Tab-separated table of C-alpha atoms in Angstrom:
chain	number	residue	atom	x	y	z
J	1	UNK	CA	20.331	7.661	51.733
J	2	UNK	CA	20.400	8.793	48.187
J	3	UNK	CA	21.314	12.236	47.116
J	4	UNK	CA	19.362	13.689	44.087
J	5	UNK	CA	20.820	16.252	41.901
J	6	UNK	CA	19.361	17.633	38.526
J	7	UNK	CA	21.632	18.028	35.574
J	8	UNK	CA	20.489	19.625	32.303
J	9	UNK	CA	21.755	17.263	29.634
J	10	UNK	CA	22.532	18.591	26.190
J	11	UNK	CA	20.031	16.654	23.965
J	12	UNK	CA	16.721	18.208	23.231
J	13	UNK	CA	14.819	15.154	24.273
J	14	UNK	CA	16.768	14.120	27.345
J	15	UNK	CA	15.941	17.269	29.103
J	16	UNK	CA	16.282	16.160	32.604
J	17	UNK	CA	18.656	13.547	34.011
J	18	UNK	CA	18.544	12.558	37.500
J	19	UNK	CA	21.490	11.317	39.075
J	20	UNK	CA	20.946	8.960	41.957
J	21	UNK	CA	23.294	7.478	44.266
J	22	UNK	CA	21.793	4.110	45.093
J	23	UNK	CA	22.469	2.264	48.281
J	24	UNK	CA	25.054	0.233	46.673
J	25	UNK	CA	27.134	3.416	45.784
J	26	UNK	CA	26.609	3.031	42.045
J	27	UNK	CA	25.629	6.272	40.008
J	28	UNK	CA	22.620	5.720	37.849
J	29	UNK	CA	21.579	8.073	35.221
J	30	UNK	CA	17.899	7.935	34.529
J	31	UNK	CA	16.487	10.190	31.765
J	32	UNK	CA	13.171	10.833	30.004
J	33	UNK	CA	13.936	9.759	26.692
J	34	UNK	CA	10.703	9.284	24.655
J	35	UNK	CA	7.564	11.579	24.901
J	36	UNK	CA	4.254	9.562	25.230
J	37	UNK	CA	3.288	10.741	21.804
J	38	UNK	CA	6.353	9.363	20.303
J	39	UNK	CA	5.870	5.982	22.145
J	40	UNK	CA	2.184	5.762	21.112
J	41	UNK	CA	2.862	6.478	17.461
J	42	UNK	CA	5.675	4.164	17.441
J	43	UNK	CA	3.502	1.150	18.556
J	44	UNK	CA	0.525	2.218	16.161
J	45	UNK	CA	3.013	2.383	13.383
J	46	UNK	CA	4.226	-1.233	14.208
J	47	UNK	CA	0.727	-2.537	13.785
J	48	UNK	CA	-0.041	-0.484	10.826
J	49	UNK	CA	3.204	-1.345	8.954
J	50	UNK	CA	2.872	-4.999	9.631
J	51	UNK	CA	-0.686	-5.104	8.154
J	52	UNK	CA	0.254	-2.762	5.110
J	53	UNK	CA	3.146	-4.955	4.214
J	54	UNK	CA	1.160	-8.245	4.764
J	55	UNK	CA	-1.874	-7.207	2.829
J	56	UNK	CA	0.284	-5.339	0.221
J	57	UNK	CA	2.212	-8.614	-0.483
J	58	UNK	CA	-1.056	-10.577	-0.935
J	59	UNK	CA	-2.150	-7.834	-3.355
J	60	UNK	CA	1.110	-8.152	-5.188
J	61	UNK	CA	0.703	-11.878	-5.447
J	62	UNK	CA	-2.391	-11.410	-7.675
J	63	UNK	CA	0.225	-10.267	-10.425
J	64	UNK	CA	3.586	-10.830	-9.016
J	65	UNK	CA	5.383	-9.145	-11.849
J	66	UNK	CA	5.765	-5.470	-13.284
J	67	UNK	CA	5.570	-5.719	-17.092
J	68	UNK	CA	2.691	-4.121	-18.686
J	69	UNK	CA	0.930	-6.806	-20.782
J	70	UNK	CA	2.705	-7.547	-24.120
J	71	UNK	CA	5.834	-5.756	-22.702
J	72	UNK	CA	8.910	-6.372	-20.508
J	73	UNK	CA	10.273	-5.184	-17.301
J	74	UNK	CA	13.927	-4.533	-16.786
J	75	UNK	CA	14.467	-4.790	-13.089
J	76	UNK	CA	12.748	-7.709	-11.116
J	77	UNK	CA	14.232	-11.017	-11.373
J	78	UNK	CA	11.469	-12.851	-9.631
J	79	UNK	CA	8.666	-12.040	-11.981
J	80	UNK	CA	5.827	-14.483	-11.868
J	81	UNK	CA	7.052	-16.052	-8.712
J	82	UNK	CA	4.513	-15.288	-5.880
J	83	UNK	CA	5.580	-14.294	-2.413
J	84	UNK	CA	5.324	-17.285	-0.013
J	85	UNK	CA	1.747	-17.228	1.327
J	86	UNK	CA	2.623	-17.275	5.082
J	87	UNK	CA	4.151	-13.694	4.594
J	88	UNK	CA	0.811	-12.478	3.255
J	89	UNK	CA	-2.180	-11.164	5.111
J	90	UNK	CA	-5.895	-11.064	3.998
J	91	UNK	CA	-6.248	-14.453	2.525
J	92	UNK	CA	-7.833	-13.373	-0.672
J	93	UNK	CA	-7.251	-10.474	-2.963
J	94	UNK	CA	-10.553	-8.753	-2.091
J	95	UNK	CA	-9.816	-9.106	1.609
J	96	UNK	CA	-6.266	-7.861	1.323
J	97	UNK	CA	-7.409	-4.766	-0.670
J	98	UNK	CA	-9.844	-3.940	2.312
J	99	UNK	CA	-7.383	-4.220	4.961
J	100	UNK	CA	-4.792	-2.172	2.804
J	101	UNK	CA	-7.266	0.668	1.975
J	102	UNK	CA	-8.391	0.761	5.616
J	103	UNK	CA	-5.034	0.643	7.339
J	104	UNK	CA	-3.588	3.309	5.044
J	105	UNK	CA	-5.526	5.952	6.921
J	106	UNK	CA	-4.122	4.771	10.181
J	107	UNK	CA	-0.567	4.692	8.853
J	108	UNK	CA	-0.742	8.067	7.103
J	109	UNK	CA	-2.692	9.914	9.913
J	110	UNK	CA	-0.346	8.317	12.619
J	111	UNK	CA	2.571	9.266	10.567
J	112	UNK	CA	1.603	12.906	10.177
J	113	UNK	CA	0.915	13.007	13.943
J	114	UNK	CA	4.274	11.769	14.733
J	115	UNK	CA	6.164	13.955	12.179
J	116	UNK	CA	4.074	17.014	13.085
J	117	UNK	CA	4.904	16.543	16.799
J	118	UNK	CA	8.525	15.970	16.392
J	119	UNK	CA	8.706	18.956	14.241
J	120	UNK	CA	6.876	21.156	16.867
J	121	UNK	CA	8.433	19.725	19.963
J	122	UNK	CA	11.979	19.590	18.559
J	123	UNK	CA	12.900	16.039	18.473
J	124	UNK	CA	13.534	16.242	14.736
J	125	UNK	CA	16.981	17.923	15.617
J	126	UNK	CA	17.878	14.293	16.906
J	127	UNK	CA	17.188	12.895	13.621
J	128	UNK	CA	18.470	15.190	10.886
J	129	UNK	CA	21.697	14.162	8.928
J	130	UNK	CA	24.697	16.519	10.165
J	131	UNK	CA	28.215	16.881	9.218
J	132	UNK	CA	30.362	14.144	10.616
J	133	UNK	CA	27.514	11.530	10.505
J	134	UNK	CA	29.338	9.679	7.666
J	135	UNK	CA	32.639	9.534	9.682
J	136	UNK	CA	30.532	8.521	12.789
J	137	UNK	CA	28.732	5.831	10.995
J	138	UNK	CA	32.001	4.456	9.875
J	139	UNK	CA	33.176	4.360	13.521
J	140	UNK	CA	30.191	2.375	14.524
J	141	UNK	CA	30.804	-0.146	11.714
J	142	UNK	CA	34.455	-0.507	12.699
J	143	UNK	CA	33.165	-1.242	16.163
J	144	UNK	CA	30.797	-3.822	15.024
J	145	UNK	CA	33.388	-5.582	13.085
J	146	UNK	CA	35.704	-5.564	16.091
J	147	UNK	CA	38.256	-3.252	14.216
J	148	UNK	CA	37.549	-0.661	16.886
J	149	UNK	CA	37.792	-1.845	20.438
J	150	UNK	CA	35.441	0.851	22.243
J	151	UNK	CA	31.901	1.860	21.543
J	152	UNK	CA	32.052	5.398	19.985
J	153	UNK	CA	30.457	7.990	22.250
J	154	UNK	CA	26.999	8.764	21.393
J	155	UNK	CA	24.092	10.879	22.532
J	156	UNK	CA	20.521	9.572	22.046
J	157	UNK	CA	21.299	7.851	18.805
J	158	UNK	CA	24.529	6.794	17.193
J	159	UNK	CA	24.952	7.869	13.598
J	160	UNK	CA	23.801	4.490	12.043
J	161	UNK	CA	20.590	4.781	14.164
J	162	UNK	CA	20.067	8.411	13.056
J	163	UNK	CA	20.446	7.205	9.509
J	164	UNK	CA	17.884	4.564	10.007
J	165	UNK	CA	15.353	6.607	11.833
J	166	UNK	CA	15.703	9.454	9.186
J	167	UNK	CA	15.299	7.092	6.331
J	168	UNK	CA	12.143	5.373	7.587
J	169	UNK	CA	9.780	8.465	7.393
J	170	UNK	CA	11.299	9.318	4.040
J	171	UNK	CA	10.464	5.792	2.877
J	172	UNK	CA	7.113	6.091	4.382
J	173	UNK	CA	6.279	9.235	2.455
J	174	UNK	CA	7.513	7.450	-0.800
J	175	UNK	CA	5.281	4.445	-0.010
J	176	UNK	CA	2.141	6.635	0.569
J	177	UNK	CA	2.777	8.857	-2.630
J	178	UNK	CA	3.375	5.831	-4.757
J	179	UNK	CA	0.390	4.129	-3.159
J	180	UNK	CA	-1.768	7.027	-4.115
J	181	UNK	CA	-0.212	6.941	-7.556
J	182	UNK	CA	-1.191	3.162	-8.313
J	183	UNK	CA	-4.572	3.635	-6.565
J	184	UNK	CA	-5.704	6.432	-8.693
J	185	UNK	CA	-3.574	6.455	-11.593
J	186	UNK	CA	-6.127	8.443	-13.721
J	187	UNK	CA	-7.437	10.871	-11.153
J	188	UNK	CA	-4.002	11.542	-9.730
J	189	UNK	CA	-2.245	11.111	-13.090
J	190	UNK	CA	0.165	14.011	-12.369
J	191	UNK	CA	1.379	12.386	-9.218
J	192	UNK	CA	1.615	9.035	-11.051
J	193	UNK	CA	3.691	10.485	-13.838
J	194	UNK	CA	6.147	11.993	-11.448
J	195	UNK	CA	7.189	8.380	-10.710
J	196	UNK	CA	7.278	7.418	-14.123
J	197	UNK	CA	3.692	6.067	-14.878
J	198	UNK	CA	1.620	3.292	-13.281
J	199	UNK	CA	4.176	0.489	-13.958
J	200	UNK	CA	7.082	2.375	-12.468
J	201	UNK	CA	5.038	3.672	-9.485
J	202	UNK	CA	4.148	0.302	-8.609
J	203	UNK	CA	7.749	-0.870	-8.874
J	204	UNK	CA	8.949	2.031	-6.552
J	205	UNK	CA	6.088	1.137	-4.214
J	206	UNK	CA	7.756	-2.382	-3.932
J	207	UNK	CA	11.196	-1.340	-3.737
J	208	UNK	CA	10.524	1.342	-0.935
J	209	UNK	CA	8.698	-1.522	0.873
J	210	UNK	CA	11.759	-3.677	0.558
J	211	UNK	CA	13.977	-1.019	2.160
J	212	UNK	CA	11.393	-0.227	4.882
J	213	UNK	CA	11.160	-3.973	5.767
J	214	UNK	CA	15.080	-4.393	5.709
J	215	UNK	CA	15.655	-1.410	7.981
J	216	UNK	CA	12.851	-2.657	10.515
J	217	UNK	CA	14.432	-6.138	10.630
J	218	UNK	CA	17.847	-4.532	11.494
J	219	UNK	CA	16.218	-2.058	13.934
J	220	UNK	CA	14.242	-4.997	15.813
J	221	UNK	CA	17.270	-7.200	15.835
J	222	UNK	CA	19.504	-4.526	17.212
J	223	UNK	CA	17.085	-3.513	19.799
J	224	UNK	CA	17.055	-7.145	21.158
J	225	UNK	CA	20.689	-7.848	20.538
J	226	UNK	CA	22.274	-4.723	21.751
J	227	UNK	CA	19.986	-2.523	23.613
J	228	UNK	CA	17.030	-4.159	25.379
J	229	UNK	CA	16.652	-0.990	27.661
J	230	UNK	CA	15.517	0.817	24.594
J	231	UNK	CA	12.516	-1.551	24.384
J	232	UNK	CA	11.562	-0.572	27.878
J	233	UNK	CA	12.057	3.124	27.206
J	234	UNK	CA	9.855	2.930	24.234
J	235	UNK	CA	7.075	1.592	26.624
J	236	UNK	CA	7.758	3.724	29.644
J	237	UNK	CA	9.625	6.597	28.392
J	238	UNK	CA	12.483	6.287	30.783
J	239	UNK	CA	16.019	5.336	29.707
J	240	UNK	CA	18.734	4.032	32.166
J	241	UNK	CA	21.959	4.961	30.524
J	242	UNK	CA	24.086	2.760	32.732
J	243	UNK	CA	22.493	-0.013	30.610
J	244	UNK	CA	23.108	1.848	27.347
J	245	UNK	CA	25.171	-0.160	24.598
J	246	UNK	CA	27.800	2.678	25.172
J	247	UNK	CA	28.255	1.686	28.725
J	248	UNK	CA	28.484	-1.888	28.002
J	249	UNK	CA	30.495	-1.760	24.876
J	250	UNK	CA	27.619	-3.965	23.630
J	251	UNK	CA	27.876	-5.844	20.279
J	252	UNK	CA	25.318	-8.417	19.070
J	253	UNK	CA	25.826	-11.844	20.791
J	254	UNK	CA	29.259	-10.877	21.997
J	255	UNK	CA	29.808	-10.451	25.856
J	256	UNK	CA	32.872	-8.715	26.665
J	257	UNK	CA	34.993	-10.236	29.537
J	258	UNK	CA	35.160	-8.172	32.676
J	259	UNK	CA	38.433	-6.461	33.017
L	1	UNK	CA	31.405	1.668	33.691
L	2	UNK	CA	32.954	1.313	30.430
L	3	UNK	CA	33.848	-2.280	29.338
L	4	UNK	CA	31.199	-3.933	31.798
L	5	UNK	CA	28.376	-5.712	30.229
L	6	UNK	CA	26.451	-6.120	33.422
L	7	UNK	CA	23.668	-3.645	34.523
L	8	UNK	CA	23.250	-2.018	37.973
L	9	UNK	CA	21.957	-4.926	39.636
L	10	UNK	CA	24.657	-7.157	38.270
L	11	UNK	CA	22.641	-9.219	36.042
L	12	UNK	CA	23.632	-9.919	32.542
L	13	UNK	CA	22.221	-7.291	30.131
L	14	UNK	CA	23.812	-8.792	26.922
L	15	UNK	CA	21.427	-10.935	25.116
L	16	UNK	CA	23.132	-14.128	24.400
L	17	UNK	CA	22.587	-16.175	21.385
L	18	UNK	CA	20.311	-18.682	23.069
L	19	UNK	CA	18.044	-16.022	24.396
L	20	UNK	CA	17.880	-14.420	21.061
L	21	UNK	CA	17.114	-17.635	19.264
L	22	UNK	CA	14.154	-18.293	21.742
L	23	UNK	CA	12.740	-14.877	21.285
L	24	UNK	CA	13.207	-15.291	17.599
L	25	UNK	CA	11.452	-18.500	17.446
L	26	UNK	CA	8.469	-17.083	19.516
L	27	UNK	CA	8.042	-14.059	17.382
L	28	UNK	CA	8.131	-16.078	14.220
L	29	UNK	CA	5.606	-18.581	15.396
L	30	UNK	CA	3.233	-15.736	16.451
L	31	UNK	CA	3.875	-14.018	13.094
L	32	UNK	CA	2.916	-17.298	11.072
L	33	UNK	CA	-0.211	-17.970	13.195
L	34	UNK	CA	-1.486	-14.419	12.015
L	35	UNK	CA	-0.357	-14.576	8.416
L	36	UNK	CA	-2.296	-15.538	5.415
L	37	UNK	CA	-5.335	-14.993	7.675
L	38	UNK	CA	-8.500	-12.805	7.031
L	39	UNK	CA	-7.793	-11.165	10.255
L	40	UNK	CA	-10.132	-11.039	13.370
L	41	UNK	CA	-13.997	-11.505	12.489
L	42	UNK	CA	-14.809	-8.366	14.395
L	43	UNK	CA	-12.749	-6.272	12.059
L	44	UNK	CA	-14.839	-7.235	8.949
L	45	UNK	CA	-17.354	-4.419	10.201
L	46	UNK	CA	-14.710	-1.832	10.438
L	47	UNK	CA	-13.304	-2.720	6.993
L	48	UNK	CA	-17.015	-2.235	5.469
L	49	UNK	CA	-17.140	1.148	7.225
L	50	UNK	CA	-13.548	1.980	5.693
L	51	UNK	CA	-14.793	0.984	2.326
L	52	UNK	CA	-17.982	3.350	2.643
L	53	UNK	CA	-15.799	6.305	3.876
L	54	UNK	CA	-13.256	5.596	1.010
L	55	UNK	CA	-16.072	5.749	-1.380
L	56	UNK	CA	-17.224	9.143	-0.064
L	57	UNK	CA	-13.682	10.463	-0.552
L	58	UNK	CA	-13.214	8.834	-3.993
L	59	UNK	CA	-16.432	10.177	-5.490
L	60	UNK	CA	-16.535	13.482	-3.688
L	61	UNK	CA	-12.954	14.684	-3.408
L	62	UNK	CA	-10.862	12.591	-5.878
L	63	UNK	CA	-12.911	11.977	-8.966
L	64	UNK	CA	-12.933	14.659	-11.575
L	65	UNK	CA	-14.744	14.643	-14.858
L	66	UNK	CA	-11.828	16.234	-16.606
L	67	UNK	CA	-9.423	13.655	-15.695
L	68	UNK	CA	-7.941	11.892	-18.632
L	69	UNK	CA	-5.972	8.683	-19.026
L	70	UNK	CA	-3.178	9.258	-21.318
L	71	UNK	CA	-0.754	6.804	-22.727
L	72	UNK	CA	2.819	7.388	-23.546
L	73	UNK	CA	3.313	7.667	-27.214
L	74	UNK	CA	5.809	4.847	-27.437
L	75	UNK	CA	3.709	2.490	-25.454
L	76	UNK	CA	3.195	-0.955	-27.079
L	77	UNK	CA	-0.231	-2.448	-27.435
L	78	UNK	CA	-0.891	-5.579	-25.456
L	79	UNK	CA	-2.391	-7.239	-28.525
L	80	UNK	CA	-2.492	-11.015	-28.188
L	81	UNK	CA	-1.162	-10.737	-24.542
L	82	UNK	CA	-4.250	-8.845	-23.328
L	83	UNK	CA	-5.915	-11.366	-20.988
L	84	UNK	CA	-9.399	-12.773	-21.993
L	85	UNK	CA	-11.574	-13.305	-18.866
L	86	UNK	CA	-15.049	-14.656	-18.596
L	87	UNK	CA	-17.151	-16.385	-16.017
L	88	UNK	CA	-19.117	-18.894	-18.261
L	89	UNK	CA	-17.504	-22.288	-18.808
L	90	UNK	CA	-16.888	-21.364	-22.480
L	91	UNK	CA	-16.183	-18.122	-24.223
L	92	UNK	CA	-19.599	-16.577	-24.603
L	93	UNK	CA	-20.905	-16.206	-28.082
L	94	UNK	CA	-24.001	-14.540	-29.052
L	95	UNK	CA	-26.319	-17.210	-30.419
L	96	UNK	CA	-28.303	-15.387	-33.148
L	97	UNK	CA	-30.109	-18.433	-34.319
L	98	UNK	CA	-31.535	-18.964	-30.726
L	99	UNK	CA	-31.756	-15.279	-29.524
L	100	UNK	CA	-32.306	-13.284	-32.708
L	101	UNK	CA	-30.206	-10.451	-33.733
L	102	UNK	CA	-28.101	-8.840	-30.942
L	103	UNK	CA	-29.411	-5.680	-29.425
L	104	UNK	CA	-28.237	-3.413	-26.758
L	105	UNK	CA	-31.227	-2.381	-24.643
L	106	UNK	CA	-30.634	0.982	-22.728
L	107	UNK	CA	-33.424	1.184	-20.180
L	108	UNK	CA	-34.353	2.057	-16.603
L	109	UNK	CA	-34.861	5.697	-15.289
L	110	UNK	CA	-34.639	7.242	-18.886
L	111	UNK	CA	-37.109	9.273	-20.859
L	112	UNK	CA	-36.634	7.543	-24.093
L	113	UNK	CA	-35.664	3.873	-23.649
L	114	UNK	CA	-34.113	2.377	-26.763
L	115	UNK	CA	-32.599	-0.622	-28.398
L	116	UNK	CA	-29.379	-0.397	-30.572
L	117	UNK	CA	-28.331	-2.984	-32.993
L	118	UNK	CA	-24.695	-3.334	-33.962
L	119	UNK	CA	-25.202	-1.357	-37.083
L	120	UNK	CA	-27.198	1.469	-35.097
L	121	UNK	CA	-24.029	1.874	-32.794
L	122	UNK	CA	-21.640	1.928	-35.917
L	123	UNK	CA	-23.807	4.712	-37.221
L	124	UNK	CA	-23.400	6.943	-34.038
L	125	UNK	CA	-20.549	9.339	-33.670
L	126	UNK	CA	-17.432	7.152	-33.119
L	127	UNK	CA	-14.561	7.692	-30.771
L	128	UNK	CA	-11.275	5.829	-30.948
L	129	UNK	CA	-8.967	6.177	-27.922
L	130	UNK	CA	-5.541	4.617	-26.930
L	131	UNK	CA	-5.928	3.982	-23.158
L	132	UNK	CA	-4.826	1.753	-20.281
L	133	UNK	CA	-6.875	-1.037	-18.916
L	134	UNK	CA	-6.086	-1.338	-15.219
L	135	UNK	CA	-6.867	-4.799	-13.777
L	136	UNK	CA	-7.453	-5.187	-10.029
L	137	UNK	CA	-4.808	-7.909	-10.122
L	138	UNK	CA	-2.287	-5.122	-10.768
L	139	UNK	CA	-1.276	-5.294	-14.361
L	140	UNK	CA	-2.007	-2.834	-17.052
L	141	UNK	CA	-2.611	-3.305	-20.728
L	142	UNK	CA	-2.758	-0.853	-23.514
L	143	UNK	CA	-5.345	-1.060	-26.228
L	144	UNK	CA	-7.126	0.982	-28.802
L	145	UNK	CA	-10.875	0.885	-28.339
L	146	UNK	CA	-13.550	2.211	-30.658
L	147	UNK	CA	-17.098	2.907	-29.957
L	148	UNK	CA	-19.695	5.206	-28.742
L	149	UNK	CA	-19.334	7.378	-25.699
L	150	UNK	CA	-21.898	6.381	-23.122
L	151	UNK	CA	-22.440	10.261	-22.783
L	152	UNK	CA	-23.667	10.332	-26.253
L	153	UNK	CA	-26.212	7.423	-25.737
L	154	UNK	CA	-27.247	9.174	-22.650
L	155	UNK	CA	-28.020	12.348	-24.528
L	156	UNK	CA	-30.386	10.103	-26.831
L	157	UNK	CA	-32.059	8.220	-24.061
L	158	UNK	CA	-32.216	11.239	-21.580
L	159	UNK	CA	-31.761	9.688	-18.096
L	160	UNK	CA	-34.142	11.145	-15.531
L	161	UNK	CA	-33.143	13.156	-12.568
L	162	UNK	CA	-33.178	10.251	-10.124
L	163	UNK	CA	-30.952	8.139	-12.180
L	164	UNK	CA	-27.645	7.943	-10.041
L	165	UNK	CA	-26.188	4.513	-11.111
L	166	UNK	CA	-25.900	2.554	-14.146
L	167	UNK	CA	-25.930	-1.198	-14.337
L	168	UNK	CA	-24.254	-3.096	-17.115
L	169	UNK	CA	-25.751	-6.548	-17.700
L	170	UNK	CA	-24.279	-9.269	-19.843
L	171	UNK	CA	-24.880	-12.672	-21.451
L	172	UNK	CA	-21.766	-13.983	-19.722
L	173	UNK	CA	-23.673	-16.054	-17.380
L	174	UNK	CA	-25.084	-13.614	-14.669
L	175	UNK	CA	-22.267	-11.162	-14.826
L	176	UNK	CA	-23.138	-7.593	-14.346
L	177	UNK	CA	-21.489	-4.568	-12.486
L	178	UNK	CA	-23.114	-1.224	-11.630
L	179	UNK	CA	-21.389	2.001	-11.573
L	180	UNK	CA	-21.883	5.578	-10.267
L	181	UNK	CA	-23.529	7.745	-13.060
L	182	UNK	CA	-20.605	10.140	-12.938
L	183	UNK	CA	-17.999	7.560	-14.012
L	184	UNK	CA	-20.452	6.084	-16.723
L	185	UNK	CA	-20.774	9.621	-18.243
L	186	UNK	CA	-17.048	10.321	-18.287
L	187	UNK	CA	-15.602	11.258	-21.753
L	188	UNK	CA	-13.530	8.170	-21.904
L	189	UNK	CA	-16.306	5.653	-20.973
L	190	UNK	CA	-17.268	3.824	-24.289
L	191	UNK	CA	-19.744	1.254	-25.401
L	192	UNK	CA	-16.854	-0.209	-27.322
L	193	UNK	CA	-17.230	-2.427	-30.499
L	194	UNK	CA	-13.807	-2.249	-31.825
L	195	UNK	CA	-10.389	-3.077	-30.416
L	196	UNK	CA	-6.954	-2.301	-32.002
L	197	UNK	CA	-8.423	-1.567	-35.309
L	198	UNK	CA	-10.792	-4.483	-35.855
L	199	UNK	CA	-14.164	-5.509	-34.542
L	200	UNK	CA	-14.197	-6.659	-31.150
L	201	UNK	CA	-13.680	-10.379	-30.833
L	202	UNK	CA	-15.402	-13.071	-28.691
L	203	UNK	CA	-12.426	-13.177	-26.325
L	204	UNK	CA	-12.837	-9.591	-25.440
L	205	UNK	CA	-16.617	-9.309	-25.129
L	206	UNK	CA	-18.208	-9.301	-28.583
L	207	UNK	CA	-20.500	-7.701	-29.827
L	208	UNK	CA	-19.967	-4.811	-27.342
L	209	UNK	CA	-18.593	-4.191	-23.998
L	210	UNK	CA	-18.246	-1.081	-21.649
L	211	UNK	CA	-14.596	0.084	-21.448
L	212	UNK	CA	-13.337	3.004	-19.423
L	213	UNK	CA	-9.711	3.665	-18.033
L	214	UNK	CA	-11.510	5.351	-15.067
L	215	UNK	CA	-12.746	2.043	-13.716
L	216	UNK	CA	-10.902	-1.258	-12.893
L	217	UNK	CA	-11.222	-3.994	-15.453
L	218	UNK	CA	-13.723	-6.007	-13.349
L	219	UNK	CA	-16.155	-3.171	-13.488
L	220	UNK	CA	-15.935	-3.094	-17.307
L	221	UNK	CA	-18.530	-5.588	-18.285
L	222	UNK	CA	-18.133	-7.573	-21.519
L	223	UNK	CA	-20.854	-9.311	-23.807
L	224	UNK	CA	-23.340	-6.382	-23.023
L	225	UNK	CA	-27.099	-7.054	-23.144
L	226	UNK	CA	-28.596	-4.132	-21.177
L	227	UNK	CA	-27.465	-0.763	-19.782
L	228	UNK	CA	-29.954	0.324	-16.993
L	229	UNK	CA	-30.118	3.537	-15.423
L	230	UNK	CA	-31.198	3.210	-11.752
L	231	UNK	CA	-31.752	5.337	-8.676
L	232	UNK	CA	-30.182	2.581	-6.545
L	233	UNK	CA	-26.958	0.658	-6.476
L	234	UNK	CA	-27.400	-2.838	-7.888
L	235	UNK	CA	-24.208	-4.514	-6.860
L	236	UNK	CA	-22.204	-6.653	-9.332
L	237	UNK	CA	-20.597	-9.986	-9.975
L	238	UNK	CA	-17.415	-9.336	-8.208
L	239	UNK	CA	-18.891	-6.643	-5.991
L	240	UNK	CA	-21.190	-9.116	-4.490
L	241	UNK	CA	-18.286	-11.526	-3.844
L	242	UNK	CA	-16.888	-8.948	-1.778
L	243	UNK	CA	-14.603	-6.789	-3.921
L	244	UNK	CA	-15.139	-2.968	-3.386
L	245	UNK	CA	-18.129	-1.690	-5.506
L	246	UNK	CA	-16.578	1.582	-6.536
L	247	UNK	CA	-13.332	0.344	-8.119
L	248	UNK	CA	-12.452	3.734	-9.613
L	249	UNK	CA	-8.943	4.614	-10.950
């Protein structure tokens, strides 16, 4: 029969870990990883970001450039080349705008609920940049490049993950603020001018979107390639650490031979 | 435990290349099915509700009569690069032989409806302003507009208390767009007859157009014939096609 002991584990979010001796005699460490509010806001965000990016790209295609009329713009090499239609959502400019200005509320309110919650509940501590993160990030990179043999020890997130999950809300805030700037360049002129005026605010809106999309791609790729257990934990909230990338020395596509 | 890539039950946890490609193909296909689509029909009602709610926020919370569009001193004029859009097959030109001298009718819920010839407008207090034109497509253009403030014309015609909207009608086919009266009376809203130091050309709405940086380009009717104060919203050309009615910046 199994013996259940309760250990308090260090991380603020993995407050209780339950060590169970299974019938086969293996030790399994299950822990509560994600609060239901974190999980809910995560999935709402997936839908919101997909629609915001898709509709935003359709809006962009109405004038896929940045220069003011009669002027030039320094910093976009693909001016007047539309984004491929299949990447856009909304079908026509009017429709895309309706989706964009409706979903923006979902994105912003959901984002505020998430940030407010992790601040009040303490999970923000898992994401703030700390001393040693640059060194730890480099160790992770060395591991993925096979320069380092073993997966670095990590808690809830490794340093690369922390960088990504910290950057995403920051990018989200930039997207919201630049979005407001280009939505109301006269009524919110003070804000628009913080970003350098309408033309630059629109550009930073686009650039921030590129960074967010890139990070999201890497995030989704790594979930499937290295840590499928994390997908389950973002649904149920429970995480089985025996399946963690650290426990398996997991690299994308590479299966380590058993010793 | 370290160095093992299998989970508790002994099944493989590592996603191999084949499984990843399958999953990738599945996600990509489902993504493509959704994209460039209008979205589910049921969502259209929600989108209309969102537009209504947004309008309440925009008119009640965001709009300020004191807000001003300002252009950086070193900003270049768009000049010939300023796009010239119209919906008629050809550039609309006022046919004086057929329709007589052009007059701007100001009518509707006003105490003193009036007609202004171009000379009448030129005699009224002139305002010249260098402002942005914000197109719904996403581009901006800087131009210098000369004309009469609509608020000055309103002072003359005296809109009644129930006048809450203003419709700008044109001779460019059936193009018209209606505004909330607050935006119409904004200090930067002009009945413009001059552009970049010369009289307005046919390309840009001669003899007169409404122009204000507080509204997106499609709200700024060119080739004006009538300015009508009304108690109700009367839609507009692009509005009726589904673009948002408010269109404020």
